[in-house]
Tab-separated table of C-alpha atoms and ligand atoms in Angstrom:
chain	number	residue	atom	x	y	z
A	1	UNK	CA	0.027	-8.138	-68.038
A	2	UNK	CA	-3.207	-9.776	-66.961
A	3	UNK	CA	-2.808	-13.529	-66.827
A	4	UNK	CA	-6.358	-14.426	-67.854
A	5	UNK	CA	-6.971	-13.052	-71.317
A	6	UNK	CA	-10.120	-15.050	-72.063
A	7	UNK	CA	-12.262	-11.932	-71.723
A	8	UNK	CA	-10.355	-9.981	-74.346
A	9	UNK	CA	-12.412	-9.029	-77.362
A	10	UNK	CA	-9.736	-9.942	-79.877
A	11	UNK	CA	-7.413	-12.862	-80.435
A	12	UNK	CA	-4.983	-14.104	-83.055
A	13	UNK	CA	-7.992	-14.491	-85.399
A	14	UNK	CA	-9.738	-11.215	-84.549
A	15	UNK	CA	-7.964	-7.918	-85.122
A	16	UNK	CA	-7.873	-5.487	-82.174
A	17	UNK	CA	-10.199	-2.458	-82.290
A	18	UNK	CA	-8.793	0.367	-84.415
A	19	UNK	CA	-9.054	2.873	-81.552
A	20	UNK	CA	-6.301	0.984	-79.754
A	21	UNK	CA	-3.951	1.946	-82.614
A	22	UNK	CA	-2.027	-1.336	-82.546
A	23	UNK	CA	0.285	0.007	-85.247
A	24	UNK	CA	1.632	2.769	-82.941
A	25	UNK	CA	3.880	1.802	-79.994
A	26	UNK	CA	2.137	2.717	-76.727
A	27	UNK	CA	4.130	3.295	-73.527
A	28	UNK	CA	1.623	1.220	-71.501
A	29	UNK	CA	2.022	-1.787	-73.802
A	30	UNK	CA	5.814	-1.341	-74.105
A	31	UNK	CA	6.042	-1.325	-70.309
A	32	UNK	CA	3.837	-4.417	-70.181
A	33	UNK	CA	6.353	-6.089	-72.510
A	34	UNK	CA	9.322	-5.016	-70.330
A	35	UNK	CA	7.564	-6.648	-67.370
A	36	UNK	CA	7.062	-9.878	-69.331
A	37	UNK	CA	3.346	-9.345	-70.079
A	38	UNK	CA	1.361	-10.403	-73.138
A	39	UNK	CA	-0.911	-7.390	-73.593
A	40	UNK	CA	1.054	-5.827	-76.427
A	41	UNK	CA	1.165	-5.792	-80.228
A	42	UNK	CA	4.029	-6.249	-82.737
A	43	UNK	CA	4.705	-2.486	-82.972
A	44	UNK	CA	4.960	-2.261	-79.175
A	45	UNK	CA	7.274	-5.269	-79.011
A	46	UNK	CA	9.521	-3.920	-81.787
A	47	UNK	CA	9.932	-0.540	-80.044
A	48	UNK	CA	10.368	-2.185	-76.640
A	49	UNK	CA	13.006	-4.553	-78.038
A	50	UNK	CA	14.892	-1.547	-79.393
A	51	UNK	CA	14.921	0.003	-75.911
A	52	UNK	CA	15.829	-3.318	-74.273
A	53	UNK	CA	18.775	-3.630	-76.650
A	54	UNK	CA	20.353	-0.635	-74.857
A	55	UNK	CA	21.276	-2.912	-71.983
A	56	UNK	CA	20.049	-5.075	-69.103
A	57	UNK	CA	19.338	-2.054	-66.869
A	58	UNK	CA	16.209	-1.218	-68.880
A	59	UNK	CA	14.285	-4.298	-67.783
A	60	UNK	CA	15.911	-4.223	-64.344
A	61	UNK	CA	14.682	-0.627	-63.992
A	62	UNK	CA	11.129	-1.507	-65.082
A	63	UNK	CA	10.970	-4.357	-62.583
A	64	UNK	CA	12.521	-2.171	-59.868
A	65	UNK	CA	9.875	0.481	-60.541
A	66	UNK	CA	7.073	-2.032	-60.191
A	67	UNK	CA	8.566	-3.405	-56.974
A	68	UNK	CA	8.910	0.149	-55.608
A	69	UNK	CA	5.235	0.778	-56.389
A	70	UNK	CA	4.265	-2.237	-54.333
A	71	UNK	CA	6.518	-1.414	-51.356
A	72	UNK	CA	5.375	2.218	-51.360
A	73	UNK	CA	1.672	1.339	-51.529
A	74	UNK	CA	2.064	-1.218	-48.747
A	75	UNK	CA	3.909	1.317	-46.613
A	76	UNK	CA	1.262	3.984	-47.214
A	77	UNK	CA	-1.525	1.567	-46.319
A	78	UNK	CA	0.356	0.619	-43.164
A	79	UNK	CA	0.543	4.327	-42.298
A	80	UNK	CA	-3.257	4.325	-42.363
A	81	UNK	CA	-3.884	5.825	-45.794
A	82	UNK	CA	-6.990	4.200	-47.231
A	83	UNK	CA	-7.567	6.299	-50.375
A	84	UNK	CA	-5.320	6.130	-53.420
A	85	UNK	CA	-5.394	8.261	-56.564
A	86	UNK	CA	-3.255	6.282	-59.011
A	87	UNK	CA	-2.611	8.260	-62.208
A	88	UNK	CA	-0.872	6.576	-65.149
A	89	UNK	CA	-1.899	3.233	-63.800
A	90	UNK	CA	-0.770	1.058	-66.713
A	91	UNK	CA	-2.073	-2.305	-67.858
A	92	UNK	CA	-2.954	-4.464	-64.847
A	93	UNK	CA	-0.236	-6.837	-63.759
A	94	UNK	CA	0.504	-8.892	-60.678
A	95	UNK	CA	0.263	-6.820	-57.494
A	96	UNK	CA	-1.890	-3.891	-58.588
A	97	UNK	CA	-2.370	-0.972	-56.216
A	98	UNK	CA	-5.770	-2.087	-54.878
A	99	UNK	CA	-4.536	-5.622	-54.306
A	100	UNK	CA	-1.507	-4.469	-52.286
A	101	UNK	CA	-3.429	-1.819	-50.325
A	102	UNK	CA	-6.278	-4.201	-49.555
A	103	UNK	CA	-3.905	-6.823	-48.203
A	104	UNK	CA	-3.265	-4.270	-45.452
A	105	UNK	CA	-6.730	-2.700	-45.291
A	106	UNK	CA	-9.552	-4.514	-47.119
A	107	UNK	CA	-11.617	-1.327	-47.282
A	108	UNK	CA	-8.909	0.738	-49.038
A	109	UNK	CA	-10.215	2.472	-52.158
A	110	UNK	CA	-8.323	3.169	-55.380
A	111	UNK	CA	-9.186	5.425	-58.312
A	112	UNK	CA	-7.117	4.372	-61.311
A	113	UNK	CA	-6.678	6.926	-64.099
A	114	UNK	CA	-4.884	6.565	-67.407
A	115	UNK	CA	-5.196	8.305	-70.753
A	116	UNK	CA	-4.571	5.205	-72.870
A	117	UNK	CA	-7.771	3.438	-73.967
A	118	UNK	CA	-6.084	0.033	-73.897
A	119	UNK	CA	-5.434	0.405	-70.189
A	120	UNK	CA	-9.124	1.054	-69.677
A	121	UNK	CA	-10.115	-2.027	-71.668
A	122	UNK	CA	-7.866	-4.260	-69.605
A	123	UNK	CA	-8.463	-2.634	-66.238
A	124	UNK	CA	-12.258	-2.527	-66.414
A	125	UNK	CA	-12.460	-6.260	-67.038
A	126	UNK	CA	-10.061	-7.024	-64.203
A	127	UNK	CA	-11.648	-4.673	-61.723
A	128	UNK	CA	-15.214	-5.679	-62.476
A	129	UNK	CA	-14.268	-9.173	-61.380
A	130	UNK	CA	-11.972	-8.370	-58.492
A	131	UNK	CA	-12.538	-5.120	-56.686
A	132	UNK	CA	-16.216	-5.176	-55.625
A	133	UNK	CA	-16.664	-1.431	-55.860
A	134	UNK	CA	-13.511	-0.464	-53.969
A	135	UNK	CA	-11.696	0.531	-57.144
A	136	UNK	CA	-12.645	2.377	-60.279
A	137	UNK	CA	-10.829	3.022	-63.517
A	138	UNK	CA	-11.282	6.150	-65.582
A	139	UNK	CA	-9.864	7.627	-68.723
A	140	UNK	CA	-8.201	10.900	-67.755
A	141	UNK	CA	-5.172	12.927	-68.710
A	142	UNK	CA	-2.646	13.933	-66.062
A	143	UNK	CA	-2.064	17.125	-68.046
A	144	UNK	CA	-5.536	18.304	-66.980
A	145	UNK	CA	-5.332	18.047	-63.182
A	146	UNK	CA	-8.346	20.305	-62.616
A	147	UNK	CA	-10.537	17.883	-64.550
A	148	UNK	CA	-9.202	14.973	-62.467
A	149	UNK	CA	-9.964	16.776	-59.208
A	150	UNK	CA	-13.464	17.686	-60.396
A	151	UNK	CA	-14.300	14.271	-61.848
A	152	UNK	CA	-17.568	13.069	-60.265
A	153	UNK	CA	-16.455	9.427	-60.277
A	154	UNK	CA	-13.184	10.272	-58.514
A	155	UNK	CA	-15.121	12.268	-55.916
A	156	UNK	CA	-17.687	9.538	-55.499
A	157	UNK	CA	-15.013	6.990	-54.565
A	158	UNK	CA	-12.513	9.228	-52.758
A	159	UNK	CA	-13.145	11.850	-50.091
A	160	UNK	CA	-10.665	14.550	-51.084
A	161	UNK	CA	-11.194	16.207	-47.702
A	162	UNK	CA	-9.335	13.328	-46.041
A	163	UNK	CA	-5.727	12.205	-46.614
A	164	UNK	CA	-5.107	10.676	-50.014
A	165	UNK	CA	-2.051	8.982	-51.483
A	166	UNK	CA	-1.364	10.510	-54.873
A	167	UNK	CA	0.507	7.902	-56.925
A	168	UNK	CA	2.466	9.028	-59.981
A	169	UNK	CA	4.558	5.979	-60.781
A	170	UNK	CA	6.518	6.125	-64.049
A	171	UNK	CA	4.111	8.587	-65.652
A	172	UNK	CA	5.599	12.097	-65.275
A	173	UNK	CA	8.354	11.265	-67.739
A	174	UNK	CA	5.574	11.118	-70.346
A	175	UNK	CA	4.708	14.758	-69.617
A	176	UNK	CA	6.739	17.263	-71.642
A	177	UNK	CA	8.412	20.268	-70.037
A	178	UNK	CA	6.071	22.390	-72.202
A	179	UNK	CA	3.124	21.000	-70.193
A	180	UNK	CA	4.836	22.047	-66.927
A	181	UNK	CA	4.743	18.777	-64.964
A	182	UNK	CA	5.809	20.550	-61.752
A	183	UNK	CA	2.765	22.834	-61.920
A	184	UNK	CA	0.553	19.790	-62.552
A	185	UNK	CA	1.845	18.041	-59.431
A	186	UNK	CA	1.506	21.241	-57.405
A	187	UNK	CA	-2.145	21.608	-58.465
A	188	UNK	CA	-2.912	18.059	-57.375
A	189	UNK	CA	-1.008	18.252	-54.079
A	190	UNK	CA	-2.495	21.668	-53.228
A	191	UNK	CA	-5.988	20.181	-53.514
A	192	UNK	CA	-5.263	17.460	-50.932
A	193	UNK	CA	-5.342	17.903	-47.140
A	194	UNK	CA	-2.508	17.648	-44.637
A	195	UNK	CA	-1.461	14.035	-44.096
A	196	UNK	CA	-1.771	13.239	-47.798
A	197	UNK	CA	1.224	11.679	-49.496
A	198	UNK	CA	2.835	11.833	-52.920
A	199	UNK	CA	4.583	8.679	-54.163
A	200	UNK	CA	6.400	9.097	-57.405
A	201	UNK	CA	8.924	7.412	-59.684
A	202	UNK	CA	10.593	8.939	-62.714
A	203	UNK	CA	13.012	7.784	-65.440
A	204	UNK	CA	16.424	9.400	-65.457
A	205	UNK	CA	19.515	9.465	-67.617
A	206	UNK	CA	21.683	10.448	-64.637
A	207	UNK	CA	23.678	7.207	-64.713
A	208	UNK	CA	24.194	7.056	-68.497
A	209	UNK	CA	26.478	8.910	-70.881
A	210	UNK	CA	24.693	11.749	-72.757
A	211	UNK	CA	24.701	9.583	-75.901
A	212	UNK	CA	23.141	6.609	-74.130
A	213	UNK	CA	20.688	8.799	-72.228
A	214	UNK	CA	19.338	10.144	-75.536
A	215	UNK	CA	18.630	6.678	-76.948
A	216	UNK	CA	15.436	5.924	-74.984
A	217	UNK	CA	13.678	9.190	-75.870
A	218	UNK	CA	14.629	8.678	-79.532
A	219	UNK	CA	12.721	5.367	-79.676
A	220	UNK	CA	9.683	6.862	-77.925
A	221	UNK	CA	9.559	9.582	-80.582
A	222	UNK	CA	7.531	7.165	-82.747
A	223	UNK	CA	5.272	6.240	-79.814
A	224	UNK	CA	1.973	7.736	-78.662
A	225	UNK	CA	3.727	9.653	-75.831
A	226	UNK	CA	7.220	11.133	-75.682
A	227	UNK	CA	9.762	10.261	-73.006
A	228	UNK	CA	11.429	13.090	-71.061
A	229	UNK	CA	14.062	11.826	-68.646
A	230	UNK	CA	14.855	14.190	-65.768
A	231	UNK	CA	17.788	14.795	-63.451
A	232	UNK	CA	17.624	14.126	-59.730
A	233	UNK	CA	17.249	17.821	-58.879
A	234	UNK	CA	14.341	18.143	-61.325
A	235	UNK	CA	12.620	15.134	-59.767
A	236	UNK	CA	13.299	16.476	-56.261
A	237	UNK	CA	11.341	19.636	-57.144
A	238	UNK	CA	8.139	17.577	-57.418
A	239	UNK	CA	8.396	17.221	-53.626
A	240	UNK	CA	8.758	20.935	-52.845
A	241	UNK	CA	6.795	21.692	-49.661
A	242	UNK	CA	6.541	18.001	-48.697
A	243	UNK	CA	8.459	16.036	-46.044
A	244	UNK	CA	10.343	13.170	-47.670
A	245	UNK	CA	9.966	9.845	-45.907
A	246	UNK	CA	13.179	7.923	-45.261
A	247	UNK	CA	15.341	7.210	-47.187
A	248	UNK	CA	14.512	10.277	-49.323
A	249	UNK	CA	14.904	10.433	-53.087
A	250	UNK	CA	16.833	7.338	-54.187
A	251	UNK	CA	16.870	4.868	-57.048
A	252	UNK	CA	13.743	2.699	-57.046
A	253	UNK	CA	15.652	-0.351	-55.766
A	254	UNK	CA	17.068	1.593	-52.831
A	255	UNK	CA	13.702	2.725	-51.433
A	256	UNK	CA	13.101	0.565	-48.337
A	257	UNK	CA	14.325	-2.620	-50.077
A	258	UNK	CA	12.922	-5.933	-48.924
A	259	UNK	CA	15.870	-7.973	-50.186
A	260	UNK	CA	19.670	-7.795	-49.877
A	261	UNK	CA	21.296	-5.003	-51.930
A	262	UNK	CA	22.217	-5.893	-55.524
A	263	UNK	CA	25.179	-4.586	-57.477
A	264	UNK	CA	22.857	-2.729	-59.912
A	265	UNK	CA	20.682	-0.991	-57.278
A	266	UNK	CA	22.456	2.365	-57.425
A	267	UNK	CA	22.320	2.444	-61.250
A	268	UNK	CA	18.625	1.693	-61.747
A	269	UNK	CA	17.447	4.469	-64.068
A	270	UNK	CA	14.421	5.435	-61.963
A	271	UNK	CA	14.320	8.010	-59.166
A	272	UNK	CA	11.775	7.230	-56.465
A	273	UNK	CA	10.459	8.828	-53.276
A	274	UNK	CA	7.434	9.265	-51.042
A	275	UNK	CA	6.624	12.610	-49.436
A	276	UNK	CA	4.071	13.683	-46.821
A	277	UNK	CA	2.109	16.906	-46.949
A	278	UNK	CA	2.573	18.620	-43.566
B	301	LIG	C1	5.222	3.029	-67.650
B	301	LIG	S1	3.490	2.936	-67.376
B	301	LIG	C2	3.449	2.948	-65.589
B	301	LIG	C3	2.406	2.026	-65.016
B	301	LIG	C4	2.369	1.974	-63.495
B	301	LIG	N1	2.084	3.298	-62.940
B	301	LIG	C5	3.662	1.465	-62.935
B	301	LIG	O1	4.512	2.287	-62.518
B	301	LIG	O2	3.879	0.262	-62.893
B	301	LIG	C6	3.013	4.614	-67.753
B	301	LIG	C7	1.507	4.798	-67.872
B	301	LIG	O3	1.240	6.203	-67.916
B	301	LIG	C8	0.195	6.425	-68.841
B	301	LIG	N2	0.249	7.822	-69.263
B	301	LIG	C9	1.175	8.434	-70.052
B	301	LIG	N3	0.880	9.734	-70.198
B	301	LIG	C10	-0.255	9.959	-69.474
B	301	LIG	C11	-1.069	11.115	-69.239
B	301	LIG	N4	-0.762	12.296	-69.789
B	301	LIG	N5	-2.171	10.982	-68.468
B	301	LIG	C12	-2.499	9.787	-67.922
B	301	LIG	N6	-1.765	8.660	-68.103
B	301	LIG	C13	-0.660	8.744	-68.877
B	301	LIG	C14	0.483	5.427	-69.947
B	301	LIG	O4	-0.668	5.175	-70.727
B	301	LIG	C15	0.927	4.224	-69.145
B	301	LIG	O5	-0.157	3.372	-68.837
């Protein structure tokens, strides 16, 4: 959802590069559309509109997730964390991780990783202009955590011997059970020292009827990544061995809100929490 698109290599007159697969809905571009961004193609908008037609809580949940990301990153920076490993970063939008963290600590460093090439195209242009070497963006797949931990560019920017905030916002629901997302998170957390934190958000069908809860995943079946919603207890297991910060595992809107409670807050379809490695 970058606001300045003048750098983009395609326009209404120039077709996008084929490797971006504009004909296949991509979760990153669908999410950009939910947030009101313009970095999406007709196939993304059509799929996103289908999901949005399920009710107002879809967009409310996307916005609540983004707001949680920003509150969590600010809180982590205020705790003194100055290194962030942000996996499943998404297309840049207002209030990206490095911008929020650097409001608190200008020398905070962020490694952004995403497996979608379109995210890389957008993020590289934004970061080249804005981050002055304190952030990097890499193509990487969360399903290969060992490769992430060994990546020379990650290790050049982040000192994995010192506390790191591992950020997994709205990405684990794109990892199938068959890929064992809990083992992936464990591998990443195990590699980080005491004082590191895990901040995570995850889509859930806990507040919907079984029929309604199945609708979202059915749309994503035609997309480049499948959606697996998880129950609260399944999301809680990502924090095994960690100390949950107050207020624990709650809907994204209920995590340290910075505005008066809304009627929808307890039905936002995203579980959210931050945990500390003892
Ligand atoms: C819904 S967006 C979330 C963006 C941002 N983290 C946020 O919460 O605002 C999900 C992102 O995860 C990325 N993603 C999905 N599966 C992934 C994987 N296996 N490895 C890395 N990134 C992945 C998508 O490309 C997309 O950019």
